[in-house]
Tab-separated table of C-alpha atoms in Angstrom:
chain	number	residue	atom	x	y	z
A	158	UNK	CA	24.525	-9.031	-7.873
A	159	UNK	CA	21.250	-11.009	-9.303
A	160	UNK	CA	22.526	-14.038	-10.479
A	161	UNK	CA	23.909	-14.463	-6.567
A	162	UNK	CA	20.190	-14.299	-5.565
A	163	UNK	CA	19.205	-17.000	-7.936
A	164	UNK	CA	22.140	-18.822	-7.210
A	165	UNK	CA	21.058	-18.665	-3.457
A	166	UNK	CA	17.384	-19.755	-3.700
A	167	UNK	CA	17.916	-22.059	-6.463
A	168	UNK	CA	20.095	-24.092	-3.602
A	169	UNK	CA	17.430	-23.489	-1.507
A	170	UNK	CA	14.382	-24.501	-3.305
A	171	UNK	CA	16.353	-27.218	-3.845
A	172	UNK	CA	17.385	-28.126	-0.624
A	173	UNK	CA	13.503	-28.083	0.631
A	174	UNK	CA	14.451	-25.229	2.867
A	175	UNK	CA	11.542	-22.663	1.590
A	176	UNK	CA	8.527	-23.213	-0.218
A	177	UNK	CA	8.533	-20.242	-1.386
A	178	UNK	CA	10.100	-17.625	-2.317
A	179	UNK	CA	8.811	-13.291	-1.728
A	180	UNK	CA	10.838	-11.483	-4.242
A	181	UNK	CA	9.704	-8.981	-7.367
A	182	UNK	CA	9.930	-9.486	-10.705
A	183	UNK	CA	8.763	-7.645	-13.754
A	184	UNK	CA	5.190	-8.034	-15.628
A	185	UNK	CA	4.033	-5.418	-18.317
A	186	UNK	CA	7.135	-3.071	-17.525
A	187	UNK	CA	6.202	-3.039	-13.889
A	188	UNK	CA	8.274	-4.127	-10.751
A	189	UNK	CA	5.785	-6.226	-8.271
A	190	UNK	CA	5.947	-7.957	-5.683
A	191	UNK	CA	5.759	-12.063	-5.978
A	192	UNK	CA	5.972	-15.461	-4.567
A	193	UNK	CA	8.097	-17.384	-6.012
A	194	UNK	CA	7.274	-21.317	-6.131
A	195	UNK	CA	9.481	-23.030	-8.327
A	196	UNK	CA	13.148	-22.386	-9.085
A	197	UNK	CA	13.014	-22.173	-13.338
A	198	UNK	CA	10.412	-19.044	-12.280
A	199	UNK	CA	13.417	-17.201	-10.658
A	200	UNK	CA	14.477	-16.145	-13.901
A	201	UNK	CA	12.070	-13.143	-14.000
A	202	UNK	CA	13.345	-11.703	-10.537
A	203	UNK	CA	14.794	-8.678	-10.055
A	204	UNK	CA	15.695	-6.796	-7.509
A	205	UNK	CA	13.954	-3.377	-7.894
A	206	UNK	CA	16.030	-1.670	-9.616
A	207	UNK	CA	14.689	0.577	-12.605
A	208	UNK	CA	15.870	4.059	-13.380
A	209	UNK	CA	17.549	4.038	-10.090
A	210	UNK	CA	18.702	1.734	-7.497
A	211	UNK	CA	15.400	0.615	-5.084
A	212	UNK	CA	13.164	2.876	-6.521
A	213	UNK	CA	10.493	0.213	-6.550
A	214	UNK	CA	11.121	-0.951	-2.664
A	215	UNK	CA	7.891	-2.809	-1.314
A	216	UNK	CA	6.622	-3.749	1.920
A	217	UNK	CA	8.147	-7.655	1.466
A	218	UNK	CA	7.917	-8.131	5.057
A	219	UNK	CA	4.489	-7.702	5.347
A	220	UNK	CA	3.306	-10.209	3.021
A	221	UNK	CA	5.387	-12.335	4.609
A	222	UNK	CA	3.240	-12.070	7.396
A	223	UNK	CA	0.366	-12.571	5.575
A	224	UNK	CA	1.708	-16.153	3.911
A	225	UNK	CA	3.209	-16.944	7.323
A	226	UNK	CA	0.238	-16.502	9.045
A	227	UNK	CA	-2.229	-18.120	5.875
A	228	UNK	CA	0.529	-20.972	6.333
A	229	UNK	CA	1.769	-21.997	9.525
A	230	UNK	CA	3.438	-25.939	9.237
A	231	UNK	CA	5.470	-23.610	5.780
A	232	UNK	CA	9.189	-22.300	5.735
A	233	UNK	CA	9.458	-19.061	3.087
A	234	UNK	CA	12.739	-17.534	1.616
A	235	UNK	CA	12.088	-13.700	1.645
A	236	UNK	CA	14.668	-10.907	-0.460
A	237	UNK	CA	15.509	-8.203	2.340
A	238	UNK	CA	17.527	-5.422	1.965
A	239	UNK	CA	19.076	-3.773	5.374
A	240	UNK	CA	15.883	-2.059	6.365
A	241	UNK	CA	13.662	-5.564	5.364
A	242	UNK	CA	16.028	-7.038	7.713
A	243	UNK	CA	15.118	-4.186	10.381
A	244	UNK	CA	11.492	-4.986	9.737
A	245	UNK	CA	12.114	-8.669	10.644
A	246	UNK	CA	13.888	-8.117	13.899
A	247	UNK	CA	10.984	-6.135	14.904
A	248	UNK	CA	8.368	-8.846	13.676
A	249	UNK	CA	9.796	-11.543	15.708
A	250	UNK	CA	9.942	-9.295	18.615
A	251	UNK	CA	6.145	-7.980	18.141
A	252	UNK	CA	5.191	-12.211	17.239
A	253	UNK	CA	4.471	-11.635	14.170
A	254	UNK	CA	6.232	-14.075	12.281
A	255	UNK	CA	8.317	-16.662	14.159
A	256	UNK	CA	12.000	-16.759	12.973
A	257	UNK	CA	11.646	-20.245	11.580
A	258	UNK	CA	9.023	-19.544	9.069
A	259	UNK	CA	11.392	-17.436	7.122
A	260	UNK	CA	14.869	-17.801	5.686
A	261	UNK	CA	16.152	-14.475	4.467
A	262	UNK	CA	17.941	-14.204	1.154
A	263	UNK	CA	20.044	-10.734	1.683
A	264	UNK	CA	21.861	-7.991	-0.217
A	265	UNK	CA	23.049	-5.173	0.251
A	266	UNK	CA	22.239	-1.897	-0.534
A	267	UNK	CA	24.623	0.457	-3.175
A	268	UNK	CA	25.961	4.035	-1.891
A	269	UNK	CA	23.805	6.171	-3.917
A	270	UNK	CA	20.561	4.365	-2.215
A	271	UNK	CA	21.877	3.987	1.408
A	272	UNK	CA	22.837	8.340	0.826
A	273	UNK	CA	19.524	9.175	-0.486
A	274	UNK	CA	17.789	6.866	2.691
A	275	UNK	CA	20.153	8.383	4.573
A	276	UNK	CA	20.064	4.490	6.345
A	277	UNK	CA	22.088	3.904	9.312
A	278	UNK	CA	22.485	0.563	8.125
A	279	UNK	CA	22.360	-0.276	4.330
A	280	UNK	CA	22.652	-3.786	4.679
A	281	UNK	CA	21.069	-7.270	6.341
A	282	UNK	CA	23.556	-9.084	8.563
A	283	UNK	CA	24.294	-11.647	6.000
A	284	UNK	CA	24.021	-10.826	2.523
A	285	UNK	CA	24.759	-12.775	-1.223
A	286	UNK	CA	25.140	-10.031	-3.191
A	287	UNK	CA	26.359	-6.406	-3.093
A	288	UNK	CA	28.287	-4.599	-1.172
A	289	UNK	CA	28.484	-2.894	2.149
A	290	UNK	CA	28.542	0.642	2.168
A	291	UNK	CA	28.664	2.778	5.817
A	292	UNK	CA	25.562	3.837	7.617
A	293	UNK	CA	24.204	7.391	7.041
A	294	UNK	CA	24.113	10.457	9.154
A	295	UNK	CA	20.438	11.976	9.331
A	296	UNK	CA	21.053	14.982	7.497
A	297	UNK	CA	17.807	15.852	7.107
A	298	UNK	CA	16.976	15.400	11.372
A	299	UNK	CA	19.696	17.660	11.764
A	300	UNK	CA	18.883	20.543	9.163
A	301	UNK	CA	15.312	20.592	11.004
A	302	UNK	CA	16.815	20.346	14.561
A	303	UNK	CA	19.179	23.033	13.586
A	304	UNK	CA	15.710	25.586	13.416
A	305	UNK	CA	14.935	27.033	16.387
A	306	UNK	CA	11.756	25.794	18.405
A	307	UNK	CA	8.956	28.358	16.752
A	308	UNK	CA	10.616	27.976	13.160
A	309	UNK	CA	10.136	24.017	13.978
A	310	UNK	CA	7.057	23.463	15.173
A	311	UNK	CA	5.336	26.180	11.815
A	312	UNK	CA	7.084	23.959	9.781
A	313	UNK	CA	5.873	20.705	11.240
A	314	UNK	CA	2.347	21.938	10.842
A	315	UNK	CA	2.710	23.460	7.594
A	316	UNK	CA	4.040	19.718	7.102
A	317	UNK	CA	0.981	18.488	8.362
A	318	UNK	CA	-1.683	20.763	7.036
A	319	UNK	CA	-1.165	18.619	3.610
A	320	UNK	CA	-1.696	15.238	5.088
A	321	UNK	CA	-5.164	14.050	2.967
A	322	UNK	CA	-5.685	12.050	5.214
A	323	UNK	CA	-5.476	8.615	2.607
A	324	UNK	CA	-3.774	6.466	5.551
A	325	UNK	CA	-1.303	5.457	3.280
A	326	UNK	CA	1.655	6.176	5.603
A	327	UNK	CA	0.181	3.354	8.070
A	328	UNK	CA	-1.192	1.241	5.316
A	329	UNK	CA	2.581	0.804	3.667
A	330	UNK	CA	3.647	-0.047	6.633
A	331	UNK	CA	5.701	-2.769	7.677
A	332	UNK	CA	5.476	-2.942	11.034
A	333	UNK	CA	1.703	-1.173	11.510
A	334	UNK	CA	-0.272	-4.733	12.680
A	335	UNK	CA	-2.391	-3.598	14.743
A	336	UNK	CA	-6.063	-4.653	14.584
A	337	UNK	CA	-7.257	-1.184	16.595
A	338	UNK	CA	-5.500	1.863	14.899
A	339	UNK	CA	-5.502	4.792	17.216
A	340	UNK	CA	-5.848	6.796	14.186
A	341	UNK	CA	-9.412	6.056	13.354
A	342	UNK	CA	-10.582	6.124	17.476
A	343	UNK	CA	-13.170	9.167	17.304
A	344	UNK	CA	-12.332	9.040	21.389
A	345	UNK	CA	-8.497	10.012	21.004
A	346	UNK	CA	-8.630	12.002	17.147
A	347	UNK	CA	-11.284	13.845	15.867
A	348	UNK	CA	-12.380	11.849	12.380
A	349	UNK	CA	-13.916	12.734	9.517
A	350	UNK	CA	-12.110	15.720	9.084
A	351	UNK	CA	-9.532	17.333	6.082
A	352	UNK	CA	-7.007	18.155	7.123
A	353	UNK	CA	-6.619	15.904	10.201
A	354	UNK	CA	-6.830	17.478	14.036
A	355	UNK	CA	-2.497	18.455	13.625
A	356	UNK	CA	-0.732	18.061	15.194
A	357	UNK	CA	-2.448	15.435	17.053
A	358	UNK	CA	-2.920	12.902	14.179
A	359	UNK	CA	0.913	12.397	13.553
A	360	UNK	CA	2.380	13.039	16.553
A	361	UNK	CA	-0.050	9.830	17.997
A	362	UNK	CA	1.608	7.801	14.378
A	363	UNK	CA	5.123	9.285	15.208
A	364	UNK	CA	4.411	8.158	19.103
A	365	UNK	CA	3.317	4.624	18.415
A	366	UNK	CA	6.324	4.321	15.934
A	367	UNK	CA	8.601	4.380	19.215
A	368	UNK	CA	10.161	0.993	18.847
A	369	UNK	CA	8.471	-0.089	16.368
A	370	UNK	CA	10.064	2.309	12.924
A	371	UNK	CA	12.918	0.863	11.725
A	372	UNK	CA	13.533	3.174	8.867
A	373	UNK	CA	12.584	1.785	6.026
A	374	UNK	CA	11.022	5.081	4.049
A	375	UNK	CA	7.947	3.799	2.483
A	376	UNK	CA	5.898	5.492	4.293
A	377	UNK	CA	7.220	8.647	3.153
A	378	UNK	CA	7.199	7.406	-1.023
A	379	UNK	CA	3.887	6.405	-0.630
A	380	UNK	CA	2.939	9.767	1.043
A	381	UNK	CA	0.409	11.839	-2.021
A	382	UNK	CA	1.280	15.120	0.080
A	383	UNK	CA	5.026	14.938	0.193
A	384	UNK	CA	5.518	15.038	4.257
A	385	UNK	CA	8.880	14.401	5.323
A	386	UNK	CA	7.510	10.933	7.646
A	387	UNK	CA	10.748	9.497	7.206
A	388	UNK	CA	12.578	12.190	8.698
A	389	UNK	CA	10.146	12.523	11.859
A	390	UNK	CA	10.453	9.070	12.237
A	391	UNK	CA	14.184	8.770	12.449
A	392	UNK	CA	14.119	11.282	14.987
A	393	UNK	CA	11.628	8.900	16.912
A	394	UNK	CA	14.148	5.841	16.180
A	395	UNK	CA	16.931	8.213	17.119
A	396	UNK	CA	15.387	9.030	20.470
A	397	UNK	CA	14.806	5.490	21.395
A	398	UNK	CA	18.180	4.601	20.580
A	399	UNK	CA	20.026	7.085	22.359
A	400	UNK	CA	17.662	7.561	25.272
A	401	UNK	CA	15.978	4.341	26.287
A	402	UNK	CA	19.048	2.027	24.948
A	403	UNK	CA	16.975	0.733	22.025
A	404	UNK	CA	18.102	1.030	18.162
A	405	UNK	CA	14.582	-0.192	16.599
A	406	UNK	CA	15.163	-3.274	14.411
A	407	UNK	CA	18.618	-3.762	15.541
A	408	UNK	CA	17.226	-5.870	17.773
A	409	UNK	CA	15.169	-8.825	17.742
A	410	UNK	CA	14.773	-10.787	21.576
A	411	UNK	CA	12.895	-7.610	23.608
A	412	UNK	CA	10.352	-5.190	23.707
A	413	UNK	CA	11.145	-1.343	23.989
A	414	UNK	CA	11.389	-0.276	27.610
A	415	UNK	CA	7.944	1.462	26.367
A	416	UNK	CA	6.256	-1.069	24.876
A	417	UNK	CA	6.773	-3.603	27.911
A	418	UNK	CA	3.397	-4.175	28.939
A	419	UNK	CA	3.335	-3.898	32.853
B	123	UNK	CA	-0.357	-21.574	-1.187
B	124	UNK	CA	-1.280	-18.784	-3.785
B	125	UNK	CA	-0.168	-15.427	-3.234
B	126	UNK	CA	-0.738	-13.604	-6.590
B	127	UNK	CA	-0.514	-9.251	-7.725
B	128	UNK	CA	-2.484	-8.292	-10.058
B	129	UNK	CA	-1.615	-4.843	-11.316
B	130	UNK	CA	-5.152	-2.877	-12.146
B	131	UNK	CA	-6.210	0.244	-12.673
B	132	UNK	CA	-7.938	2.340	-10.061
B	133	UNK	CA	-12.510	2.479	-10.596
B	134	UNK	CA	-12.733	5.641	-8.434
B	135	UNK	CA	-12.126	8.233	-10.725
B	136	UNK	CA	-11.077	9.215	-13.992
B	137	UNK	CA	-7.029	9.834	-12.667
B	138	UNK	CA	-5.774	6.103	-13.377
B	139	UNK	CA	-3.682	5.434	-10.443
B	140	UNK	CA	-2.185	2.074	-11.097
B	141	UNK	CA	-2.053	-0.598	-8.499
B	142	UNK	CA	-1.574	-4.214	-7.512
B	143	UNK	CA	-4.572	-6.402	-6.174
B	144	UNK	CA	-2.805	-8.419	-3.735
B	145	UNK	CA	-4.526	-12.045	-3.810
B	146	UNK	CA	-3.782	-14.981	-1.390
B	147	UNK	CA	-5.436	-17.919	-1.740
B	148	UNK	CA	-8.454	-16.751	-3.936
B	149	UNK	CA	-9.441	-13.926	-1.295
B	150	UNK	CA	-8.810	-10.390	-2.364
B	151	UNK	CA	-6.543	-9.263	0.810
B	152	UNK	CA	-5.100	-5.662	0.042
B	153	UNK	CA	-4.066	-3.350	-2.278
B	154	UNK	CA	-0.134	-2.007	-2.932
B	155	UNK	CA	-0.089	1.208	-5.342
B	156	UNK	CA	2.353	0.519	-8.057
B	157	UNK	CA	5.724	2.062	-7.228
B	158	UNK	CA	6.301	2.654	-11.535
B	159	UNK	CA	3.186	4.182	-13.109
B	160	UNK	CA	3.447	7.044	-14.118
B	161	UNK	CA	0.491	8.147	-12.905
B	162	UNK	CA	0.457	7.983	-9.562
B	163	UNK	CA	4.751	6.749	-8.045
B	164	UNK	CA	3.731	4.648	-5.606
B	165	UNK	CA	0.690	6.690	-3.852
B	166	UNK	CA	-3.223	6.743	-3.725
B	167	UNK	CA	-6.173	8.126	-1.741
B	168	UNK	CA	-8.465	6.427	0.444
B	169	UNK	CA	-9.866	5.070	-1.359
B	170	UNK	CA	-7.335	3.350	-3.720
B	171	UNK	CA	-6.263	2.257	-0.477
B	172	UNK	CA	-9.327	0.238	0.180
B	173	UNK	CA	-10.249	-0.819	-2.927
B	174	UNK	CA	-10.277	-4.287	-2.049
B	175	UNK	CA	-12.555	-4.385	0.057
B	176	UNK	CA	-15.910	-3.662	-2.095
B	177	UNK	CA	-14.763	-6.348	-4.347
B	178	UNK	CA	-15.757	-9.190	-1.836
B	179	UNK	CA	-18.615	-6.743	0.348
B	180	UNK	CA	-21.477	-8.417	1.084
B	181	UNK	CA	-23.130	-5.391	0.454
B	182	UNK	CA	-21.696	-4.875	-2.782
B	183	UNK	CA	-25.216	-4.827	-5.202
B	184	UNK	CA	-24.606	-7.667	-7.783
B	185	UNK	CA	-28.752	-7.772	-9.007
B	186	UNK	CA	-30.485	-4.957	-10.543
B	187	UNK	CA	-33.435	-3.744	-8.304
B	188	UNK	CA	-36.636	-2.327	-8.990
B	189	UNK	CA	-39.207	-0.807	-7.249
B	190	UNK	CA	-42.535	-2.963	-6.797
B	191	UNK	CA	-45.124	-0.906	-4.807
B	192	UNK	CA	-42.608	0.924	-2.799
B	193	UNK	CA	-40.762	-2.207	-2.064
B	194	UNK	CA	-36.888	-2.733	-4.191
B	195	UNK	CA	-37.338	-6.212	-5.793
B	196	UNK	CA	-34.739	-8.229	-7.047
B	197	UNK	CA	-35.109	-8.591	-10.887
B	198	UNK	CA	-33.697	-10.175	-13.427
B	199	UNK	CA	-31.336	-7.781	-16.322
B	200	UNK	CA	-33.819	-8.620	-18.464
B	201	UNK	CA	-37.314	-7.639	-16.832
B	202	UNK	CA	-34.799	-4.355	-15.621
B	203	UNK	CA	-33.914	-3.938	-18.943
B	204	UNK	CA	-37.346	-3.847	-20.455
B	205	UNK	CA	-38.967	-1.409	-18.093
B	206	UNK	CA	-35.824	1.074	-18.317
B	207	UNK	CA	-36.290	1.142	-22.775
B	208	UNK	CA	-40.294	1.316	-22.145
B	209	UNK	CA	-40.240	4.174	-19.728
B	210	UNK	CA	-37.710	6.209	-21.603
B	211	UNK	CA	-39.594	5.818	-24.999
B	212	UNK	CA	-42.616	6.327	-23.157
B	213	UNK	CA	-40.734	9.914	-22.176
B	214	UNK	CA	-39.236	10.591	-25.458
B	215	UNK	CA	-42.694	9.787	-27.329
B	216	UNK	CA	-44.670	11.997	-25.170
B	217	UNK	CA	-41.579	15.055	-23.773
B	218	UNK	CA	-39.149	14.860	-26.926
B	219	UNK	CA	-35.513	13.462	-26.845
B	220	UNK	CA	-34.280	16.761	-24.610
B	221	UNK	CA	-36.270	15.403	-22.285
B	222	UNK	CA	-33.908	13.354	-20.691
B	223	UNK	CA	-29.754	13.304	-19.942
B	224	UNK	CA	-27.191	11.166	-19.573
B	225	UNK	CA	-24.558	10.657	-16.735
B	226	UNK	CA	-20.951	9.063	-18.254
B	227	UNK	CA	-18.623	8.102	-15.576
B	228	UNK	CA	-15.183	8.492	-14.540
B	229	UNK	CA	-15.192	5.064	-13.510
B	230	UNK	CA	-15.217	3.285	-16.619
B	231	UNK	CA	-13.230	3.252	-19.571
B	232	UNK	CA	-12.962	5.704	-22.162
B	233	UNK	CA	-14.783	3.403	-24.995
B	234	UNK	CA	-17.611	3.114	-22.646
B	235	UNK	CA	-18.517	7.110	-22.351
B	236	UNK	CA	-17.988	7.078	-25.839
B	237	UNK	CA	-20.859	4.123	-26.482
B	238	UNK	CA	-22.858	6.475	-24.109
B	239	UNK	CA	-21.942	9.593	-25.849
B	240	UNK	CA	-23.333	7.755	-29.133
B	241	UNK	CA	-26.452	6.396	-28.121
B	242	UNK	CA	-27.933	9.923	-26.824
B	243	UNK	CA	-26.405	11.762	-29.565
B	244	UNK	CA	-27.127	9.339	-32.308
B	245	UNK	CA	-29.519	6.712	-30.702
B	246	UNK	CA	-31.763	8.948	-28.854
B	247	UNK	CA	-31.508	12.302	-30.225
B	248	UNK	CA	-30.175	14.805	-27.248
B	249	UNK	CA	-26.930	16.739	-26.772
B	250	UNK	CA	-28.039	16.408	-22.980
B	251	UNK	CA	-24.622	13.934	-21.687
B	252	UNK	CA	-23.299	15.056	-19.225
B	253	UNK	CA	-20.433	12.858	-16.885
B	254	UNK	CA	-20.657	12.102	-13.125
B	255	UNK	CA	-17.503	14.826	-11.832
B	256	UNK	CA	-20.518	17.514	-12.600
B	257	UNK	CA	-23.350	16.380	-9.311
């Protein structure tokens, strides 16, 4: 699988189509995000699979935004899974990165990872390695919806109260790019308390994820308290798709109906 | 065009969480928790997430300060260490070694903590040694 990726990126370097490739490498026994600047370096490329597939995924989209902004004349190759592709699409919609500044190099996720993520589309539009498996249904969302409303509210309040307010869910998020964050606005949410003002803190973030969250799951993986954030935002995404005809991440040319400035 | 991630250990407390400092064109731009670290498994607290901010903060102390006539004044390391050594000697001469106490830190290495207790016990001659987590 990795060889196909290396071959494709080597072609891009040789054709001078990219100045650098944003991917993963392995150093000191750890998987690290890395900017490859020569084709020779690619022999150290890894896909983040250690004991299990996709164990070490990083917000590569976010690194692209930093680099593309600092170097507007350059084009970058980017390692993308299905989720990264959805992230890219959303970043295009929000004018955070220009389409001409990125060449995605896709990989399809194996069934094990797709299942663990309950991913709706575990492969990007175009991919050079892996075999596409079908999208999964959101079983965890269904489990929670099966609870009655009081039980469901108690469940979420209990989860939210575990929050230590590290802001990791926001900091790792590839589509959290606001310069001013509502979560730090004292007039909206009482700051300086732990646990945060709940459910205001987590529901504010959930609402802000409408038309943004592309279900990569990095927030849940970063949460030291183990709050099932991905399940919460999956529901947000489901509402956006079903009720607002906006399948977030699958659209790259229009903002969601909730986000159009009037 | 330069972007690199530097694997390092958090200096805030004794847990030893690993993260990558993101360096772009010579400037620290972010922190990413290390997913493969057995200590923190891709998670961090709020202090760890913001560690890149203090490194380049203009508010950071870069020189020793000595209070002269009630005013904090920048001095050389030589002067700061000389004044400290003289005061410590004066205190131990007048009141004995147990009139001093030493506070080690979770933010430094094991070896540095070892050196501090060794110096307190064998050098100065007191068992008054503790760590910042007791504060």
